[in-house]
Coordinates of N, CA, C and O in Angstrom, one line a residue:
M1 N 0.8 -1.2 0.0 CA 0.0 0.0 0.0 C 0.9 1.3 0.0 O 0.3 2.3 -0.4
E2 N 2.1 1.2 0.5 CA 3.0 2.3 0.4 C 3.1 2.9 -1.0 O 3.1 4.1 -1.2
K3 N 3.2 2.0 -1.9 CA 3.5 2.5 -3.3 C 2.3 3.2 -3.9 O 2.5 4.1 -4.7
L4 N 1.1 2.8 -3.4 CA -0.1 3.5 -3.9 C -0.1 4.9 -3.4 O -0.6 5.9 -4.1
T5 N 0.3 5.2 -2.2 CA 0.3 6.5 -1.6 C 1.4 7.4 -2.4 O 1.3 8.7 -2.3
E6 N 2.4 6.8 -2.9 CA 3.4 7.5 -3.6 C 3.0 8.0 -5.0 O 3.7 8.9 -5.6
L7 N 1.9 7.5 -5.5 CA 1.5 7.8 -6.9 C 0.9 9.2 -6.9 O 0.4 9.7 -5.9
P8 N 1.0 9.9 -8.0 CA 0.4 11.3 -8.1 C -1.1 11.1 -8.0 O -1.6 10.1 -8.4
P9 N -1.7 12.3 -7.8 CA -3.3 12.1 -7.6 C -4.0 11.7 -8.9 O -4.9 10.9 -8.8
L10 N -3.5 12.1 -10.0 CA -4.1 11.7 -11.3 C -4.1 10.3 -11.5 O -5.0 9.6 -11.9
A11 N -2.9 9.6 -11.2 CA -2.8 8.2 -11.4 C -3.7 7.5 -10.4 O -4.3 6.4 -10.8
L12 N -3.9 8.0 -9.2 CA -4.9 7.4 -8.3 C -6.3 7.4 -8.9 O -7.0 6.4 -8.7
V13 N -6.6 8.6 -9.4 CA -8.0 8.7 -10.0 C -8.2 7.8 -11.1 O -9.2 7.0 -11.2
V14 N -7.1 7.6 -12.0 CA -7.3 6.7 -13.1 C -7.3 5.3 -12.7 O -8.1 4.4 -13.1
F15 N -6.6 4.9 -11.6 CA -6.6 3.6 -11.0 C -7.9 3.3 -10.5 O -8.5 2.2 -10.7
G16 N -8.5 4.2 -9.7 CA -9.8 4.0 -9.2 C -10.9 3.8 -10.2 O -11.8 3.0 -10.1
A17 N -10.8 4.7 -11.3 CA -11.8 4.6 -12.3 C -11.7 3.3 -13.1 O -12.7 2.6 -13.4
T18 N -10.5 2.8 -13.2 CA -10.3 1.5 -13.9 C -10.9 0.4 -13.1 O -11.6 -0.5 -13.6
L19 N -10.7 0.4 -11.8 CA -11.2 -0.6 -10.9 C -12.8 -0.6 -10.9 O -13.4 -1.5 -11.0
A20 N -13.3 0.7 -10.9 CA -14.8 0.8 -11.0 C -15.3 0.3 -12.2 O -16.4 -0.4 -12.3
V21 N -14.7 0.5 -13.3 CA -15.2 0.0 -14.7 C -15.1 -1.6 -14.6 O -16.1 -2.2 -15.1
I22 N -14.1 -2.2 -14.1 CA -13.9 -3.6 -14.1 C -15.1 -4.2 -13.2 O -15.7 -5.2 -13.6
F23 N -15.3 -3.6 -12.0 CA -16.3 -4.2 -11.2 C -17.7 -4.0 -11.8 O -18.6 -4.8 -11.6
A24 N -18.0 -2.8 -12.4 CA -19.3 -2.6 -13.1 C -19.5 -3.6 -14.2 O -20.6 -4.1 -14.3
V25 N -18.5 -3.8 -15.0 CA -18.7 -4.8 -16.1 C -18.9 -6.2 -15.6 O -19.9 -6.9 -16.1
R26 N -18.2 -6.5 -14.6 CA -18.5 -7.8 -13.9 C -19.8 -7.9 -13.3 O -20.6 -8.9 -13.6
H27 N -20.3 -6.9 -12.6 CA -21.6 -7.0 -12.0 C -22.7 -7.0 -13.0 O -23.6 -7.8 -13.0
F28 N -22.7 -6.2 -14.1 CA -23.7 -6.2 -15.1 C -23.6 -7.5 -15.9 O -24.6 -7.9 -16.4
G29 N -22.5 -8.0 -16.1 CA -22.3 -9.3 -16.9 C -23.0 -10.4 -16.1 O -23.7 -11.3 -16.6
I30 N -22.8 -10.4 -14.8 CA -23.4 -11.5 -14.0 C -25.0 -11.3 -13.9 O -25.7 -12.3 -14.1
S31 N -25.4 -10.1 -13.8 CA -26.8 -9.9 -13.8 C -27.5 -10.1 -15.1 O -28.6 -10.7 -15.2
A32 N -26.7 -9.9 -16.2 CA -27.3 -10.2 -17.5 C -27.3 -11.7 -17.7 O -28.2 -12.2 -18.3
G33 N -26.3 -12.4 -17.2 CA -26.3 -13.9 -17.3 C -27.5 -14.5 -16.5 O -28.0 -15.5 -16.9
T34 N -27.8 -13.9 -15.4 CA -28.9 -14.3 -14.6 C -30.2 -14.2 -15.2 O -31.1 -15.0 -15.2
N35 N -30.4 -13.1 -15.9 CA -31.6 -12.7 -16.6 C -31.8 -13.5 -17.9 O -32.9 -13.7 -18.4
A36 N -30.7 -14.1 -18.5 CA -30.8 -14.8 -19.7 C -30.9 -16.3 -19.5 O -29.9 -17.0 -19.6
S37 N -32.1 -16.7 -19.2 CA -32.2 -18.1 -18.9 C -32.7 -18.8 -20.3 O -33.2 -18.2 -21.1
P38 N -32.4 -20.1 -20.4 CA -32.8 -20.8 -21.7 C -34.2 -20.6 -22.0 O -34.7 -20.7 -23.2
Q39 N -35.1 -20.6 -21.0 CA -36.6 -20.5 -21.3 C -36.9 -19.1 -21.9 O -37.8 -19.0 -22.7
K40 N -36.1 -18.1 -21.6 CA -36.4 -16.8 -22.2 C -35.8 -16.5 -23.6 O -36.2 -15.7 -24.3
S41 N -34.8 -17.4 -23.9 CA -34.2 -17.2 -25.1 C -34.2 -18.4 -26.1 O -33.8 -19.4 -25.7
Q42 N -34.9 -18.3 -27.2 CA -35.1 -19.4 -28.2 C -33.6 -19.7 -28.8 O -33.4 -20.9 -29.0
S43 N -32.8 -18.8 -29.0 CA -31.5 -19.0 -29.6 C -30.6 -19.8 -28.6 O -29.8 -20.6 -29.1
S44 N -30.8 -19.6 -27.4 CA -29.9 -20.5 -26.4 C -30.3 -21.9 -26.6 O -29.5 -22.8 -26.4
A45 N -31.6 -22.2 -26.7 CA -32.1 -23.6 -26.8 C -31.5 -24.2 -28.1 O -31.1 -25.4 -28.1
Q46 N -31.5 -23.4 -29.2 CA -30.9 -24.0 -30.4 C -29.4 -24.2 -30.4 O -28.9 -25.3 -30.8
V47 N -28.8 -23.3 -29.7 CA -27.3 -23.4 -29.5 C -27.0 -24.7 -28.6 O -26.2 -25.5 -29.0
A48 N -27.8 -24.8 -27.6 CA -27.6 -26.0 -26.7 C -27.9 -27.3 -27.5 O -27.1 -28.3 -27.4
A49 N -28.9 -27.4 -28.4 CA -29.1 -28.6 -29.2 C -27.9 -28.8 -30.1 O -27.5 -30.0 -30.3
V50 N -27.3 -27.8 -30.7 CA -26.1 -28.1 -31.6 C -25.0 -28.6 -30.8 O -24.3 -29.4 -31.1
I51 N -24.8 -28.0 -29.5 CA -23.7 -28.4 -28.7 C -23.8 -29.9 -28.3 O -23.0 -30.6 -28.3
V52 N -25.1 -30.3 -28.0 CA -25.4 -31.7 -27.5 C -25.2 -32.7 -28.7 O -24.7 -33.7 -28.5
D53 N -25.6 -32.2 -29.9 CA -25.6 -33.1 -31.1 C -24.4 -32.7 -31.9 O -24.5 -31.8 -32.6
P54 N -23.3 -33.5 -31.9 CA -22.1 -33.2 -32.7 C -22.2 -33.5 -34.2 O -21.2 -33.3 -34.9
T55 N -23.3 -34.1 -34.7 CA -23.4 -34.5 -36.0 C -23.2 -33.3 -37.0 O -22.3 -33.5 -37.9
A56 N -23.7 -32.2 -36.7 CA -23.5 -31.0 -37.6 C -22.1 -30.6 -37.6 O -21.5 -30.3 -38.7
L57 N -21.4 -30.6 -36.5 CA -20.0 -30.2 -36.4 C -19.1 -31.3 -37.2 O -18.2 -30.9 -37.8
N58 N -19.5 -32.6 -37.0 CA -18.7 -33.6 -37.7 C -18.9 -33.5 -39.2 O -17.9 -33.6 -40.0
N59 N -20.1 -33.2 -39.7 CA -20.4 -33.0 -41.1 C -19.6 -31.8 -41.6 O -19.1 -31.8 -42.8
A60 N -19.6 -30.7 -40.9 CA -18.9 -29.5 -41.3 C -17.5 -29.7 -41.4 O -16.8 -29.2 -42.2
T61 N -17.0 -30.5 -40.4 CA -15.5 -30.8 -40.4 C -15.1 -31.6 -41.6 O -14.1 -31.4 -42.3
K62 N -15.9 -32.6 -42.0 CA -15.7 -33.5 -43.2 C -15.7 -32.6 -44.5 O -14.9 -32.7 -45.3
A63 N -16.7 -31.7 -44.5 CA -16.8 -30.8 -45.7 C -15.7 -29.9 -45.8 O -15.1 -29.6 -46.9
L64 N -15.2 -29.4 -44.7 CA -14.0 -28.5 -44.7 C -12.7 -29.3 -45.1 O -11.9 -28.7 -45.8
E65 N -12.7 -30.5 -44.6 CA -11.5 -31.3 -44.9 C -11.5 -31.6 -46.5 O -10.4 -31.5 -47.2
A66 N -12.6 -31.9 -47.0 CA -12.7 -32.2 -48.4 C -12.4 -30.9 -49.2 O -11.7 -31.0 -50.3
H67 N -12.9 -29.8 -48.8 CA -12.6 -28.4 -49.5 C -11.1 -28.2 -49.5 O -10.6 -27.7 -50.4
T68 N -10.6 -28.4 -48.3 CA -9.1 -28.2 -48.1 C -8.3 -29.0 -49.1 O -7.3 -28.6 -49.8
A69 N -8.6 -30.4 -49.2 CA -8.0 -31.2 -50.1 C -8.1 -30.8 -51.6 O -7.2 -30.8 -52.3
A70 N -9.4 -30.3 -51.9 CA -9.6 -29.8 -53.3 C -8.8 -28.6 -53.6 O -8.2 -28.6 -54.7
V71 N -8.7 -27.7 -52.6 CA -7.9 -26.5 -52.8 C -6.4 -26.9 -53.0 O -5.8 -26.4 -53.9
L72 N -5.9 -27.7 -52.2 CA -4.5 -28.1 -52.3 C -4.2 -28.8 -53.7 O -3.2 -28.6 -54.3
E73 N -5.2 -29.7 -54.1 CA -5.0 -30.3 -55.4 C -5.0 -29.2 -56.5 O -4.2 -29.3 -57.4
M74 N -5.9 -28.2 -56.4 CA -5.9 -27.2 -57.4 C -4.6 -26.4 -57.4 O -4.2 -26.1 -58.4
I75 N -4.1 -26.2 -56.2 CA -2.9 -25.4 -56.2 C -1.7 -26.2 -56.9 O -0.9 -25.7 -57.6
E76 N -1.7 -27.5 -56.6 CA -0.6 -28.4 -57.3 C -0.9 -28.4 -58.7 O 0.1 -28.2 -59.5
T77 N -2.1 -28.4 -59.2 CA -2.3 -28.4 -60.6 C -1.9 -27.1 -61.3 O -1.3 -27.1 -62.3
M78 N -2.3 -26.0 -60.6 CA -1.8 -24.7 -61.1 C -0.3 -24.6 -61.1 O 0.3 -24.0 -62.1
K79 N 0.5 -25.2 -60.1 CA 1.8 -25.1 -60.1 C 2.4 -25.8 -61.3 O 3.3 -25.4 -62.0
D80 N 1.9 -27.1 -61.5 CA 2.3 -27.9 -62.7 C 2.0 -27.2 -64.0 O 2.9 -27.2 -64.8
S81 N 0.8 -26.7 -64.2 CA 0.4 -26.0 -65.4 C 1.3 -24.8 -65.6 O 1.8 -24.4 -66.6
G82 N 1.7 -24.1 -64.5 CA 2.6 -22.9 -64.6 C 3.9 -23.3 -65.1 O 4.5 -22.6 -65.9
R83 N 4.4 -24.5 -64.6 CA 5.7 -25.0 -65.1 C 5.6 -25.3 -66.6 O 6.6 -25.0 -67.3
H84 N 4.6 -25.9 -67.0 CA 4.4 -26.1 -68.4 C 4.3 -24.9 -69.3 O 4.9 -24.9 -70.3
W85 N 3.6 -23.9 -68.8 CA 3.5 -22.6 -69.5 C 4.8 -22.0 -69.6 O 5.1 -21.4 -70.6
S86 N 5.5 -22.1 -68.5 CA 6.9 -21.4 -68.5 C 7.8 -22.1 -69.5 O 8.4 -21.4 -70.2
H87 N 7.7 -23.4 -69.5 CA 8.6 -24.1 -70.5 C 8.2 -23.8 -71.9 O 9.0 -23.6 -72.7
M88 N 6.8 -23.8 -72.1 CA 6.4 -23.4 -73.5 C 6.8 -22.0 -73.9 O 7.2 -21.8 -75.0
A89 N 6.7 -21.0 -73.0 CA 7.2 -19.7 -73.3 C 8.6 -19.6 -73.7 O 9.0 -18.9 -74.6
I90 N 9.5 -20.4 -72.9 CA 10.9 -20.5 -73.2 C 11.1 -21.0 -74.7 O 11.9 -20.5 -75.4
E91 N 10.4 -22.1 -74.9 CA 10.5 -22.7 -76.3 C 10.1 -21.8 -77.4 O 10.6 -21.6 -78.4
M92 N 9.0 -21.0 -77.1 CA 8.5 -20.1 -78.2 C 9.4 -18.9 -78.3 O 9.7 -18.5 -79.5
D93 N 10.1 -18.5 -77.2 CA 11.2 -17.5 -77.4 C 12.4 -18.0 -78.2 O 12.9 -17.3 -79.1
R94 N 12.7 -19.2 -78.1 CA 13.7 -19.9 -78.9 C 13.4 -19.9 -80.4 O 14.2 -19.7 -81.2
I95 N 12.1 -20.3 -80.6 CA 11.6 -20.4 -82.0 C 11.6 -19.0 -82.6 O 12.0 -18.9 -83.8
R96 N 11.1 -18.0 -81.9 CA 11.1 -16.7 -82.4 C 12.5 -16.2 -82.7 O 12.7 -15.5 -83.7
E97 N 13.5 -16.5 -81.8 CA 14.8 -16.1 -82.1 C 15.4 -16.8 -83.3 O 16.1 -16.2 -84.2
E98 N 15.0 -18.1 -83.4 CA 15.5 -18.8 -84.6 C 14.9 -18.3 -85.9 O 15.6 -18.1 -86.9
L99 N 13.6 -17.9 -85.9 CA 13.0 -17.3 -87.1 C 13.6 -15.9 -87.4 O 13.8 -15.6 -88.5
R100 N 13.9 -15.1 -86.4 CA 14.6 -13.9 -86.6 C 15.9 -14.1 -87.3 O 16.3 -13.3 -88.3
I101 N 16.7 -15.0 -86.8 CA 18.0 -15.3 -87.4 C 17.8 -15.7 -88.8 O 18.6 -15.3 -89.7
Q102 N 16.9 -16.6 -89.1 CA 16.6 -17.0 -90.5 C 16.2 -15.9 -91.4 O 16.7 -15.8 -92.6
R103 N 15.4 -14.9 -90.9 CA 15.1 -13.7 -91.7 C 16.3 -12.9 -92.0 O 16.4 -12.3 -93.1
E104 N 17.2 -12.7 -91.0 CA 18.4 -12.0 -91.2 C 19.3 -12.6 -92.3 O 19.8 -12.0 -93.1
L105 N 19.4 -13.9 -92.2 CA 20.2 -14.6 -93.2 C 19.5 -14.5 -94.6 O 20.3 -14.4 -95.6
A106 N 18.3 -14.5 -94.7 CA 17.5 -14.6 -95.9 C 17.7 -13.1 -96.5 O 17.8 -13.0 -97.8
R107 N 17.7 -12.0 -95.7 CA 18.0 -10.7 -96.2 C 19.4 -10.5 -96.9 O 19.6 -9.8 -97.8
R108 N 20.3 -11.2 -96.2 CA 21.8 -11.0 -96.6 C 22.1 -11.8 -97.9 O 23.0 -11.4 -98.6
T109 N 21.3 -12.7 -98.2 CA 21.6 -13.5 -99.4 C 20.8 -13.1 -100.6 O 19.9 -12.3 -100.7

């Protein structure tokens, strides 16, 4: 407690206000939780049903795993096709250069 008395007055006011806010939020949170019973809230009953029955969660997990696998496969396919396009572009550059050389030779003769 000695250290609290050494603080400047403004720091003590801010400290007190912070504690007041923490206790007010806690109090109103507890009172709001008490007032929100499952009988009063239809959405709470639906959430409880979903929590008790894991079938929807299992189905969503399977769907997400399948989607992830499909995305990973698509990424691999894109990488492979990218390599092929890159190789084709290199070959087309070589062909274009070869045709340019042939045109130069044809002009000189």
